[in-house]
Coordinates of C-alpha atoms in Angstrom, one line a residue:
Chain D
M1 CA -17.1 8.8 8.8
T2 CA -15.0 8.6 5.9
E3 CA -17.7 8.3 3.7
Q4 CA -19.5 11.7 3.9
I5 CA -18.7 13.1 0.8
Q6 CA -22.6 14.4 0.2
P7 CA -24.4 15.9 2.6
P8 CA -25.4 13.9 5.5
V9 CA -29.0 14.3 4.5
L10 CA -28.4 13.1 0.8
A11 CA -26.2 10.4 2.1
E12 CA -28.9 9.2 4.2
S13 CA -31.6 9.5 1.6
L14 CA -28.9 7.4 -0.4
S15 CA -28.8 4.8 1.7
A16 CA -32.5 4.5 2.6
L17 CA -33.2 4.5 -1.3
M18 CA -30.7 1.7 -1.1
D19 CA -32.8 -0.4 1.4
N20 CA -35.9 0.6 -0.6
E21 CA -36.9 2.9 2.4
A22 CA -36.7 6.2 0.8
S23 CA -39.8 8.6 1.1
E24 CA -41.2 10.3 -2.2
L25 CA -39.9 13.4 -1.0
E26 CA -36.3 12.0 -0.6
L27 CA -36.2 10.2 -3.8
Q28 CA -37.3 13.9 -5.6
R29 CA -34.5 15.6 -3.6
L30 CA -31.7 12.8 -4.6
L31 CA -33.1 13.2 -8.5
K32 CA -32.5 16.6 -8.2
A33 CA -29.4 16.4 -6.5
L34 CA -28.2 13.9 -8.9
D35 CA -28.3 16.5 -11.8
A36 CA -26.9 19.1 -9.5
N37 CA -24.1 17.3 -8.1
P38 CA -22.2 14.1 -10.0
E39 CA -20.8 13.0 -6.6
V40 CA -24.2 11.7 -6.0
K41 CA -24.2 9.6 -8.8
T42 CA -20.7 8.2 -7.7
T43 CA -21.9 7.6 -4.4
W44 CA -24.7 5.7 -5.8
S45 CA -22.7 3.2 -7.7
R46 CA -20.3 2.9 -5.2
Y47 CA -23.3 1.8 -3.0
Q48 CA -24.5 -0.6 -5.4
I49 CA -21.0 -2.1 -5.8
A50 CA -20.6 -2.6 -1.9
S51 CA -24.1 -4.0 -2.0
A52 CA -23.4 -6.4 -4.5
G53 CA -20.1 -7.2 -2.9
L54 CA -21.5 -8.0 0.6
K55 CA -24.3 -10.0 -0.9
G56 CA -21.8 -12.0 -3.1
K57 CA -23.2 -11.0 -6.2
L58 CA -20.4 -9.2 -7.8
P59 CA -18.8 -10.2 -11.1
V60 CA -15.9 -8.2 -11.6
M61 CA -15.1 -4.8 -9.2
A62 CA -14.9 -1.4 -10.3
S63 CA -15.8 0.8 -13.3
G64 CA -14.0 -0.6 -16.5
D65 CA -12.6 3.5 -16.1
F66 CA -10.8 2.2 -12.9
A67 CA -9.2 -0.7 -14.7
S68 CA -8.3 1.1 -18.1
R69 CA -6.6 3.9 -15.7
I70 CA -4.6 1.5 -14.5
S71 CA -3.7 0.0 -17.7
A72 CA -2.7 3.3 -18.9
A73 CA -0.8 3.7 -15.9
I74 CA 1.5 0.8 -16.4
E75 CA 1.5 1.7 -20.1
A76 CA 3.2 5.2 -19.2
E77 CA 5.7 3.1 -16.8
E78 CA 9.1 3.1 -18.4
T79 CA 9.3 -0.4 -19.1
Y80 CA 9.6 -1.5 -22.5
S81 CA 7.3 -4.3 -23.4
Q82 CA 8.4 -7.0 -25.8
Q83 CA 5.1 -6.9 -27.3
P84 CA 5.1 -5.6 -31.2
V85 CA 1.9 -3.7 -30.0
V86 CA 4.1 -0.5 -28.5
A87 CA 6.2 -0.5 -31.5
A88 CA 3.2 -0.6 -33.9
K89 CA 1.6 2.0 -32.1
P90 CA 0.9 5.7 -33.6
E91 CA 3.8 7.6 -34.0
V92 CA 1.7 10.3 -31.9
V93 CA 1.2 8.1 -29.0
K94 CA 4.8 7.2 -28.4
E95 CA 5.4 10.9 -28.6
S96 CA 2.8 11.5 -25.9
N97 CA 4.2 8.8 -23.9
V98 CA 7.6 10.3 -24.1
V99 CA 6.8 13.8 -23.0
A100 CA 3.9 13.1 -20.5
V101 CA 4.8 10.2 -18.9
P102 CA 7.1 11.6 -16.4
T103 CA 5.1 14.8 -15.8
S104 CA 1.9 12.6 -15.3
W105 CA 3.6 10.4 -12.7
W106 CA 4.9 13.1 -10.6
Q107 CA 1.5 15.4 -11.1
Q108 CA -0.3 12.5 -9.8
L109 CA 1.9 12.2 -6.8
G110 CA 1.7 15.8 -6.0
R111 CA -1.9 15.9 -6.5
A112 CA -2.3 13.0 -4.2
A113 CA -0.3 15.0 -1.7
V114 CA -2.0 18.2 -2.0
A115 CA -5.3 16.6 -2.0
A116 CA -5.0 14.8 0.8
S117 CA -3.3 17.8 3.0
V118 CA -6.5 19.5 1.9
A119 CA -8.8 16.4 2.9
G120 CA -6.8 16.5 6.2
A121 CA -10.2 17.3 8.0
L122 CA -12.0 14.4 7.1
V123 CA -9.5 11.6 7.3
V124 CA -5.9 11.3 6.2
G125 CA -2.9 13.1 7.1
V126 CA 0.3 13.8 5.9
Q127 CA 3.2 11.9 8.0
Q128 CA 6.4 11.7 6.1
Y129 CA 8.0 15.4 6.4
Q130 CA 11.3 15.9 5.3
T131 CA 13.8 15.5 7.8
V132 CA 15.9 18.2 8.9
A133 CA 19.5 18.0 9.4
P134 CA 20.4 15.5 12.4
Q135 CA 21.9 18.5 14.7
T136 CA 18.7 20.3 14.4
A137 CA 16.6 17.3 14.6
E138 CA 14.7 18.2 18.1
I139 CA 13.6 21.2 16.5
A140 CA 10.3 20.6 15.4
A141 CA 10.6 21.4 11.7
T142 CA 8.2 20.6 9.3
T143 CA 8.1 22.5 6.1
P144 CA 4.9 23.7 4.6
A145 CA 4.0 23.1 0.9
A146 CA 3.8 26.3 0.0
V147 CA 6.6 28.0 1.2
P148 CA 8.2 30.2 -1.5
A149 CA 10.7 28.9 -3.2
N150 CA 13.6 30.7 -1.5
V151 CA 12.8 29.3 1.7
P152 CA 15.8 27.0 2.6
E153 CA 14.0 23.5 3.1
N154 CA 15.6 22.8 6.2
K155 CA 14.9 25.8 7.8
A156 CA 12.5 25.4 11.2
A157 CA 9.3 26.6 10.5
N158 CA 6.2 25.7 12.6
L159 CA 3.4 24.4 10.9
P160 CA 0.7 27.2 10.6
S161 CA -2.4 25.8 12.3
G162 CA -4.7 23.9 10.1
F163 CA -2.3 23.7 7.2
N164 CA -1.2 20.1 6.1
A165 CA 1.9 20.3 4.4
P166 CA 2.7 17.6 1.4
A167 CA 6.1 16.9 2.1
L168 CA 6.3 16.4 -1.8
S169 CA 5.8 19.6 -2.7
A170 CA 8.2 21.0 -0.2
R171 CA 10.7 18.7 -1.6
T172 CA 10.4 20.1 -5.1
V173 CA 10.4 23.6 -4.3
A174 CA 13.6 22.7 -2.5
V175 CA 15.0 21.2 -5.5
Q176 CA 14.2 23.6 -7.9
S177 CA 15.5 26.4 -5.5
G178 CA 18.8 24.4 -5.7
Y179 CA 18.7 22.7 -2.4
E180 CA 21.1 19.8 -2.5
S181 CA 21.1 18.1 0.7
R182 CA 20.3 14.2 0.1
P183 CA 16.7 13.7 0.9
Q184 CA 16.1 11.3 3.5
E185 CA 13.3 9.3 5.4
S186 CA 12.5 10.7 8.6
R187 CA 11.0 8.7 11.4
R188 CA 8.8 11.3 12.3
V189 CA 5.1 10.1 12.4
M190 CA 2.5 13.0 12.4
Y191 CA -1.2 12.1 12.7
V192 CA -4.4 13.5 12.4
P193 CA -6.4 13.4 15.9
R194 CA -9.9 12.5 15.8
Q195 CA -12.0 15.6 15.3
E196 CA -9.4 17.3 14.4
A197 CA -8.0 18.9 11.0
A198 CA -4.4 19.3 11.1
P199 CA -1.8 16.6 11.6
V200 CA 0.0 17.0 15.0
Y201 CA 3.2 15.5 16.3
N202 CA 3.7 13.5 19.7
E203 CA 7.1 12.3 20.0
D204 CA 6.1 9.2 22.0
I205 CA 3.3 8.3 19.4
S206 CA 5.7 8.5 16.7
I207 CA 8.2 6.3 18.5
Y208 CA 5.2 3.9 19.4
V209 CA 4.0 3.7 15.7
N210 CA 7.2 3.0 14.1
Q211 CA 7.8 0.3 16.7
L212 CA 4.5 -1.2 15.5
I213 CA 5.2 -0.6 11.9
Q214 CA 8.1 -2.8 12.4
E215 CA 6.3 -5.4 14.2
H216 CA 3.5 -5.3 11.3
T217 CA 6.3 -5.5 8.6
D218 CA 7.2 -9.0 10.0
N219 CA 3.6 -10.1 9.5
A220 CA 3.5 -8.3 5.7
S221 CA 7.0 -10.1 5.2
M222 CA 5.8 -13.7 6.2
N223 CA 2.6 -13.2 4.7
S224 CA 2.1 -11.5 1.8
G225 CA 4.6 -13.5 -0.6
Q226 CA 7.4 -10.7 -1.4
G227 CA 10.2 -11.8 1.1
M228 CA 11.9 -9.2 2.7
L229 CA 10.7 -6.2 0.6
P230 CA 7.9 -4.8 2.9
Y231 CA 10.9 -3.8 5.3
T232 CA 11.4 -1.2 3.0
R233 CA 8.9 0.4 4.5
V234 CA 10.1 0.4 8.0
I235 CA 12.5 3.4 8.7
L236 CA 15.8 2.1 9.7
T237 CA 18.1 5.0 11.7
E238 CA 20.6 5.0 14.6
E239 CA 17.6 6.7 16.9
E240 CA 16.0 4.6 19.5
Chain P
M29 CA 12.6 18.3 -13.9
L30 CA 10.1 20.7 -14.1
L31 CA 7.1 20.3 -11.7
P32 CA 3.2 21.5 -11.5
T33 CA 3.3 24.7 -9.4
N34 CA -0.5 25.3 -10.1
F35 CA -1.9 22.6 -8.1
L36 CA -5.4 22.0 -8.1
I37 CA -6.8 22.6 -4.4
E38 CA -9.8 20.2 -4.2
P39 CA -12.1 21.0 -1.3
R40 CA -13.1 17.9 -0.7
M41 CA -12.1 14.4 0.3
P42 CA -10.7 12.3 -2.8
T43 CA -10.1 9.1 -1.4
F44 CA -13.1 7.4 -2.5
I45 CA -14.2 9.4 -5.3
S46 CA -12.3 8.8 -8.4
A47 CA -14.4 11.5 -9.9
N48 CA -12.3 14.0 -7.8
L49 CA -9.5 13.4 -10.0
P50 CA -7.9 16.4 -11.5
R51 CA -10.0 16.5 -14.9
R52 CA -6.9 17.1 -17.0
C53 CA -5.1 13.7 -15.5
L54 CA -8.1 11.8 -16.5
S55 CA -8.6 12.8 -20.0
Y56 CA -4.8 12.3 -20.6
F57 CA -5.4 8.8 -18.8
S58 CA -8.3 8.0 -21.0
F59 CA -6.6 9.4 -24.1
I60 CA -3.8 6.8 -23.7
A61 CA -6.2 4.0 -22.3
L62 CA -8.2 4.3 -25.6
C63 CA -4.8 3.9 -27.6
C64 CA -3.4 1.1 -25.9
A65 CA -6.8 -0.6 -25.2
T66 CA -7.7 -1.2 -28.6
P67 CA -5.0 -4.1 -29.1
L68 CA -6.2 -5.7 -25.8
M69 CA -9.6 -5.3 -26.1
A70 CA -9.5 -6.9 -29.8
Q71 CA -7.8 -9.8 -27.9
E72 CA -10.5 -10.0 -25.3
T73 CA -13.0 -10.2 -27.6
G74 CA -11.6 -13.7 -29.0
S75 CA -11.7 -15.0 -25.5
S76 CA -13.6 -17.9 -24.8
P77 CA -14.8 -19.8 -21.5
E78 CA -11.5 -22.1 -22.1
N79 CA -9.3 -19.0 -22.7
S80 CA -10.5 -17.5 -19.4
Q81 CA -10.1 -20.9 -17.8
R82 CA -6.5 -21.3 -19.3
D83 CA -5.8 -17.9 -17.8
S84 CA -6.9 -18.6 -14.4
A85 CA -4.8 -21.7 -14.4
D86 CA -1.8 -19.4 -15.4
V87 CA -2.6 -16.9 -12.7
A88 CA -2.8 -19.7 -10.2
A89 CA 0.6 -20.9 -11.6
L90 CA 2.2 -17.4 -11.7
L91 CA 1.3 -17.0 -7.8
H92 CA 2.4 -20.6 -6.9
K93 CA 5.7 -19.9 -8.6
M94 CA 6.0 -16.9 -6.7
A95 CA 5.4 -18.4 -3.4
T96 CA 7.7 -21.2 -3.6
V97 CA 10.4 -20.7 -5.9
P98 CA 12.3 -17.5 -4.7
K99 CA 12.9 -18.8 -1.3
T100 CA 14.8 -21.8 -2.6
L101 CA 17.2 -19.5 -4.5
N102 CA 20.6 -18.1 -3.9
Y103 CA 20.4 -14.3 -5.2
Q104 CA 21.1 -10.9 -5.0
G105 CA 19.5 -8.0 -6.6
S106 CA 19.1 -4.0 -6.2
F107 CA 15.9 -2.2 -6.4
T108 CA 14.5 1.2 -6.0
Y109 CA 12.0 2.0 -4.2
Q110 CA 9.4 4.9 -4.0
H111 CA 6.5 5.8 -2.1
K112 CA 3.7 8.6 -2.5
D113 CA 4.4 10.6 0.8
N114 CA 8.1 11.1 -0.2
P115 CA 9.6 11.7 -4.0
A116 CA 13.0 10.7 -3.3
L117 CA 14.1 7.5 -5.2
Q118 CA 15.4 5.3 -2.3
S119 CA 17.7 2.0 -3.4
F120 CA 18.2 -1.0 -1.6
R121 CA 20.2 -4.5 -1.9
I122 CA 18.7 -7.8 -1.4
L123 CA 21.0 -10.9 -0.6
H124 CA 19.2 -14.2 0.0
W125 CA 20.9 -17.5 0.5
I126 CA 19.9 -20.9 1.5
E127 CA 22.5 -22.8 4.0
D128 CA 21.9 -26.2 5.6
G129 CA 18.1 -26.2 4.7
V130 CA 17.7 -22.5 6.3
E131 CA 16.9 -19.0 5.0
H132 CA 19.4 -16.0 4.8
E133 CA 18.6 -12.5 4.0
R134 CA 19.7 -9.0 4.0
L135 CA 17.8 -6.4 3.0
Q136 CA 20.4 -3.2 2.8
H137 CA 20.0 0.6 2.1
M138 CA 22.2 1.8 -0.4
N139 CA 21.8 5.5 0.1
G140 CA 22.6 7.3 3.3
V141 CA 24.3 5.6 6.3
E142 CA 24.8 1.9 5.9
R143 CA 22.0 0.1 7.6
E144 CA 20.3 -3.3 7.0
F145 CA 17.6 -5.5 8.0
V146 CA 18.6 -9.1 8.9
R147 CA 16.3 -12.3 8.6
E148 CA 17.8 -15.7 9.6
G149 CA 16.5 -18.8 10.4
K150 CA 13.4 -19.5 8.6
S151 CA 13.7 -23.2 7.7
L152 CA 13.0 -23.8 3.9
A153 CA 10.4 -26.5 4.8
C154 CA 8.4 -24.2 6.5
D155 CA 5.7 -22.4 4.8
S156 CA 3.8 -19.3 6.5
L157 CA -0.2 -19.5 6.2
G158 CA -0.1 -16.4 3.8
N159 CA 2.2 -18.5 1.7
Q160 CA 0.1 -21.2 1.8
L161 CA -2.8 -19.0 0.5
L162 CA -0.7 -17.6 -2.3
Q163 CA -0.1 -21.1 -3.6
G164 CA -3.8 -21.8 -3.4
K165 CA -3.3 -24.5 -0.7
I166 CA -7.1 -23.7 1.4
S167 CA -8.7 -26.8 0.8
Q168 CA -7.7 -28.3 3.9
F169 CA -8.9 -25.0 5.8
G170 CA -12.3 -25.9 5.1
A171 CA -15.0 -24.8 1.8
N172 CA -15.6 -21.5 3.3
L173 CA -12.3 -20.0 2.5
A174 CA -12.4 -17.4 -0.3
R175 CA -10.2 -18.0 -2.7
L176 CA -7.7 -15.8 -3.9
D177 CA -9.6 -15.4 -7.3
Q178 CA -12.7 -14.5 -5.5
L179 CA -11.3 -11.8 -3.8
Y180 CA -9.3 -10.3 -6.6
K181 CA -9.7 -10.2 -10.3
F182 CA -6.5 -11.3 -11.9
E183 CA -5.6 -9.9 -15.2
I184 CA -2.2 -11.4 -17.3
L185 CA -0.4 -8.3 -18.9
G186 CA 1.7 -10.1 -20.8
P187 CA 5.4 -10.2 -21.3
E188 CA 7.7 -7.4 -19.8
R189 CA 11.3 -6.8 -19.6
V190 CA 12.3 -5.8 -16.1
A191 CA 16.0 -5.7 -14.7
G192 CA 16.9 -7.6 -18.1
R193 CA 15.1 -10.4 -17.4
E194 CA 12.0 -11.6 -18.8
A195 CA 8.7 -11.5 -16.8
T196 CA 5.1 -11.4 -16.8
G197 CA 2.5 -8.9 -15.6
L198 CA 0.1 -9.3 -13.5
L199 CA -2.8 -7.4 -12.3
A200 CA -4.6 -7.5 -9.2
L201 CA -7.6 -5.7 -8.6
P202 CA -10.0 -6.0 -5.6
L203 CA -13.2 -7.2 -6.0
D204 CA -14.4 -5.3 -3.0
K205 CA -13.2 -1.8 -1.2
F206 CA -11.2 -3.2 1.6
R207 CA -7.8 -4.0 -0.1
H208 CA -5.5 -2.3 -2.7
S209 CA -4.8 -3.1 -6.1
S210 CA -1.5 -4.7 -7.3
L211 CA 0.8 -4.8 -10.3
L212 CA 3.4 -7.4 -10.1
S213 CA 5.9 -8.2 -12.6
I214 CA 6.9 -11.6 -12.1
D215 CA 10.2 -13.5 -13.3
N216 CA 9.4 -16.0 -15.5
E217 CA 12.3 -17.9 -14.4
T218 CA 12.2 -17.6 -10.6
G219 CA 8.9 -16.2 -9.5
L220 CA 10.9 -13.2 -8.3
V221 CA 8.5 -10.2 -8.2
L222 CA 10.6 -7.6 -10.0
K223 CA 8.6 -4.9 -10.0
S224 CA 5.4 -4.3 -7.6
W225 CA 3.2 -1.2 -7.4
L226 CA 0.8 -0.9 -4.9
V227 CA -2.5 1.4 -6.1
D228 CA -5.4 2.8 -3.9
E229 CA -8.8 2.9 -5.4
S230 CA -8.3 6.3 -6.9
S231 CA -5.8 4.6 -9.0
R232 CA -3.0 6.6 -7.3
P233 CA 0.4 5.0 -6.6
L234 CA 1.1 4.1 -3.2
E235 CA 4.6 2.5 -3.4
R236 CA 6.6 1.1 -5.8
Y237 CA 9.7 -1.0 -6.5
Q238 CA 11.4 -2.2 -9.3
F239 CA 14.8 -4.2 -9.6
I240 CA 17.2 -2.9 -11.6
D241 CA 19.5 -6.4 -11.6
L242 CA 19.6 -9.7 -10.4
D243 CA 22.1 -11.9 -10.0
L244 CA 21.1 -15.9 -9.5
S245 CA 24.8 -17.4 -8.5
P246 CA 26.3 -14.8 -6.4
D247 CA 29.2 -15.6 -4.3
P248 CA 28.3 -17.1 -0.9
E249 CA 30.9 -16.0 1.0
S250 CA 30.6 -12.4 -0.2
M251 CA 27.1 -12.7 0.8
K252 CA 28.3 -13.3 4.3
R253 CA 30.0 -9.8 4.6
P254 CA 30.0 -8.3 8.3
L255 CA 26.8 -6.7 9.2
A256 CA 26.6 -3.0 8.7
K257 CA 26.6 -1.1 12.3
I258 CA 23.2 -0.4 12.2
H259 CA 21.4 -3.5 11.9
K260 CA 18.0 -4.7 12.9
D261 CA 17.0 -8.7 13.2
A262 CA 13.7 -9.1 11.3
N263 CA 11.6 -11.7 13.0
S264 CA 10.9 -14.9 11.1
Q265 CA 8.8 -16.6 13.5
T266 CA 5.6 -18.1 12.1
D267 CA 3.4 -21.1 12.2
C268 CA 4.8 -23.7 10.0
N269 CA 2.3 -25.6 7.0
P270 CA -0.3 -25.0 9.3
D271 CA -3.5 -27.2 8.6
V272 CA -6.2 -25.8 10.5
L273 CA -7.3 -22.0 11.1
K274 CA -6.7 -20.6 14.6
Q275 CA -8.5 -18.2 16.4
P276 CA -6.7 -15.3 18.6
E277 CA -6.5 -15.9 22.3
R278 CA -8.1 -13.5 24.4
W279 CA -9.3 -11.0 21.5
Q280 CA -11.7 -11.8 19.0
L281 CA -12.6 -9.5 15.8
A282 CA -15.9 -9.4 15.2
W283 CA -15.4 -8.8 11.5
V284 CA -12.7 -9.0 9.1
P285 CA -12.5 -8.3 5.3
P286 CA -13.8 -11.5 3.4
G287 CA -10.9 -13.8 2.7
F288 CA -8.5 -12.5 5.6
I289 CA -7.0 -15.2 7.7
F290 CA -5.8 -15.0 11.2
T291 CA -2.0 -16.1 11.0
G292 CA -0.8 -15.5 14.4
Q293 CA -0.4 -14.0 17.5
R294 CA 2.7 -12.6 19.6
Q295 CA 3.5 -10.4 22.6
V296 CA 5.4 -7.7 22.0
R297 CA 7.2 -4.9 23.9
Q298 CA 5.9 -7.4 26.7
K299 CA 2.6 -6.1 27.1
I300 CA 1.1 -5.6 23.5
D301 CA -0.8 -8.5 22.0
M302 CA -0.2 -8.6 18.5
L303 CA -3.0 -10.2 16.1
M304 CA -1.7 -10.9 12.5
Y305 CA -3.8 -11.5 9.5
S306 CA -3.4 -12.2 5.7
D307 CA -5.3 -12.8 2.7
G308 CA -2.3 -14.0 1.1
L309 CA -1.1 -10.6 -0.8
T310 CA -2.3 -8.2 1.6
T311 CA -1.8 -8.0 5.6
F312 CA -2.4 -6.3 8.5
S313 CA -2.0 -6.3 12.1
V314 CA -3.8 -5.4 15.3
F315 CA -2.2 -4.2 18.5
I316 CA -3.9 -3.9 21.7
E317 CA -2.5 -2.8 24.9
P318 CA -4.2 -1.9 28.4
A319 CA -3.6 1.6 29.1
A320 CA -4.6 4.4 31.5
G321 CA -5.3 8.0 31.1
V322 CA -6.1 9.6 27.9
I323 CA -5.3 7.2 24.7
P324 CA -4.5 9.1 21.5
E325 CA -7.1 8.7 18.8
G326 CA -6.3 9.2 15.2
V327 CA -4.8 8.3 11.7
A328 CA -1.4 8.5 10.1
H329 CA 0.2 6.8 7.1
R330 CA 3.2 6.5 5.5
G331 CA 3.3 5.4 1.9
A332 CA 1.1 2.2 1.7
T333 CA 1.0 1.6 5.4
L334 CA -1.9 3.3 7.4
V335 CA -2.2 3.5 11.2
I336 CA -5.4 3.9 13.1
M337 CA -5.2 4.5 17.0
D338 CA -8.0 3.7 18.9
A339 CA -9.4 3.3 22.3
L340 CA -11.1 0.4 23.4
N341 CA -13.4 -0.1 26.6
Y342 CA -13.7 -3.7 27.5
Q343 CA -14.8 -5.0 30.7
G344 CA -14.1 -1.7 32.8
K345 CA -10.7 -1.7 31.3
T346 CA -9.6 0.5 28.8
Y347 CA -7.1 -0.3 26.3
R348 CA -5.0 1.5 23.5
V349 CA -6.0 -0.2 20.0
T350 CA -3.7 0.3 16.9
V351 CA -4.3 -1.2 13.5
I352 CA -1.7 -1.3 11.0
G353 CA -1.6 -2.4 7.4
E354 CA -1.4 -1.7 3.7
I355 CA -5.1 -1.5 3.6
P356 CA -7.6 1.4 2.8
I357 CA -8.9 3.4 5.8
V358 CA -12.3 1.9 5.7
T359 CA -10.7 -1.6 6.6
A360 CA -8.6 -0.1 9.2
Q361 CA -11.7 1.4 11.1
K362 CA -14.0 -1.3 10.7
V363 CA -11.3 -3.5 12.0
A364 CA -10.5 -1.4 14.7
Q365 CA -14.4 -0.9 15.6
S366 CA -15.0 -4.7 15.8
I367 CA -12.4 -5.9 18.4
G368 CA -13.8 -7.5 21.4
G369 CA -13.0 -9.6 24.3
I370 CA -14.0 -13.5 23.7

């Protein structure tokens, strides 16, 4: 379900081709699609990687592109390497670092949020909504991302149907409009029900999921080598 | 800070296709990557089999240090934490001390209402299964078990300075699509992870934390200050130094990603069976509970944590299944679909 990026017919043909079972017709169609739609190529290479992985033939994962983008992200991170390499870099790079780094980080976040919201129909929901003030907590309030900047963030607003609200943008809008309340984590869990597009809120499910996340975090904390740090993922409030 | 208002609307699911990343962002990255990769590549072309052997020994030593040294120390440190679904920067303080061979830990929220997690009573002599995996102690479990370096491609990124301390950057790229990548900066002296990013398959950061300061000789008495009014106990029960692999009781998973091992089982909230899995760096948990009526099915996530809710019919009974972990959605879905009774 999650992997149906291409039209199902193409995906099936791709899959058939992987198994050497594609018909001549399918092959032609794929080749044609390849030119028109670069994603077919991406999917093809992903299938190959997956297949190689399953057969244990994978020397090194992913594209060099992936690694280099991660390297770039690290490079952009605001720690200061002791390697003289950094200092020796051309001035222009340094400059672009200085200017672009924060932008890039935030842009990436923002885009991830927006993209995720648009993609809700397929898989992922956006769960972390901004909190409402405690006294109004019983109002089912989430702030859509695209609210005009002059709408106060904590004003209760019903989610328009089919609209997923990335919390991030809501926050940025609010910050720009001078909203000053301290951001807080909310325990509210929204989820995307199977075969539906928009995330929904159900109090029982939210409580249930939060409790299980804490139980899971015991596992994460004992078995992933980072001590108690995974508990940052559990939202601790007075409620419950 | 000025934020972009012209978000690109992408009509497709971006999760698995990095080509869907906004072009501008990509080109920016490739530009930086080109500039920065050159010196690195120069080093790499000079690498020989001995070098790569030495590297893998270095990686193993780093992971071993990370798994064994920090738990023996007294320390107090502050760090910031941020995840992708909330732009707010949160800050925490962690306290860790040893008394009579037992670990004591507190994780305190430094913003908002005072609240904390407390964990006490884990014996120093007790290594969890996940910790053993991280140390590379897997020979006792049989030859079939994948080593960490068969699950991730590790890359040492060189010296870094984090929280005023000398650290070594380590990149762990998964060799399959069933786990996320991590970027760790590991303190040279103590093996503590001073900086950590969890990154998804489209190289979007899911969460990150970073220490600001670290005190390795804190006053033990001051660390025992009264607990915050809002506090919860973190469970530290685990099998100690297991030398055989166990299987869950009552349930079995027909499939788990390569390298994931069953690390234990317990009952939560009286009636939910919880099964725990780890590959040493990544964990997920499976919850199964008898249920009646309509069982909610769907997906939720917060930061790196993904939750899949599903229904299971087994021997005429209905169960509510929840898979939770810092794992990609493919993994969680496959796991949820492979649960069955024994």
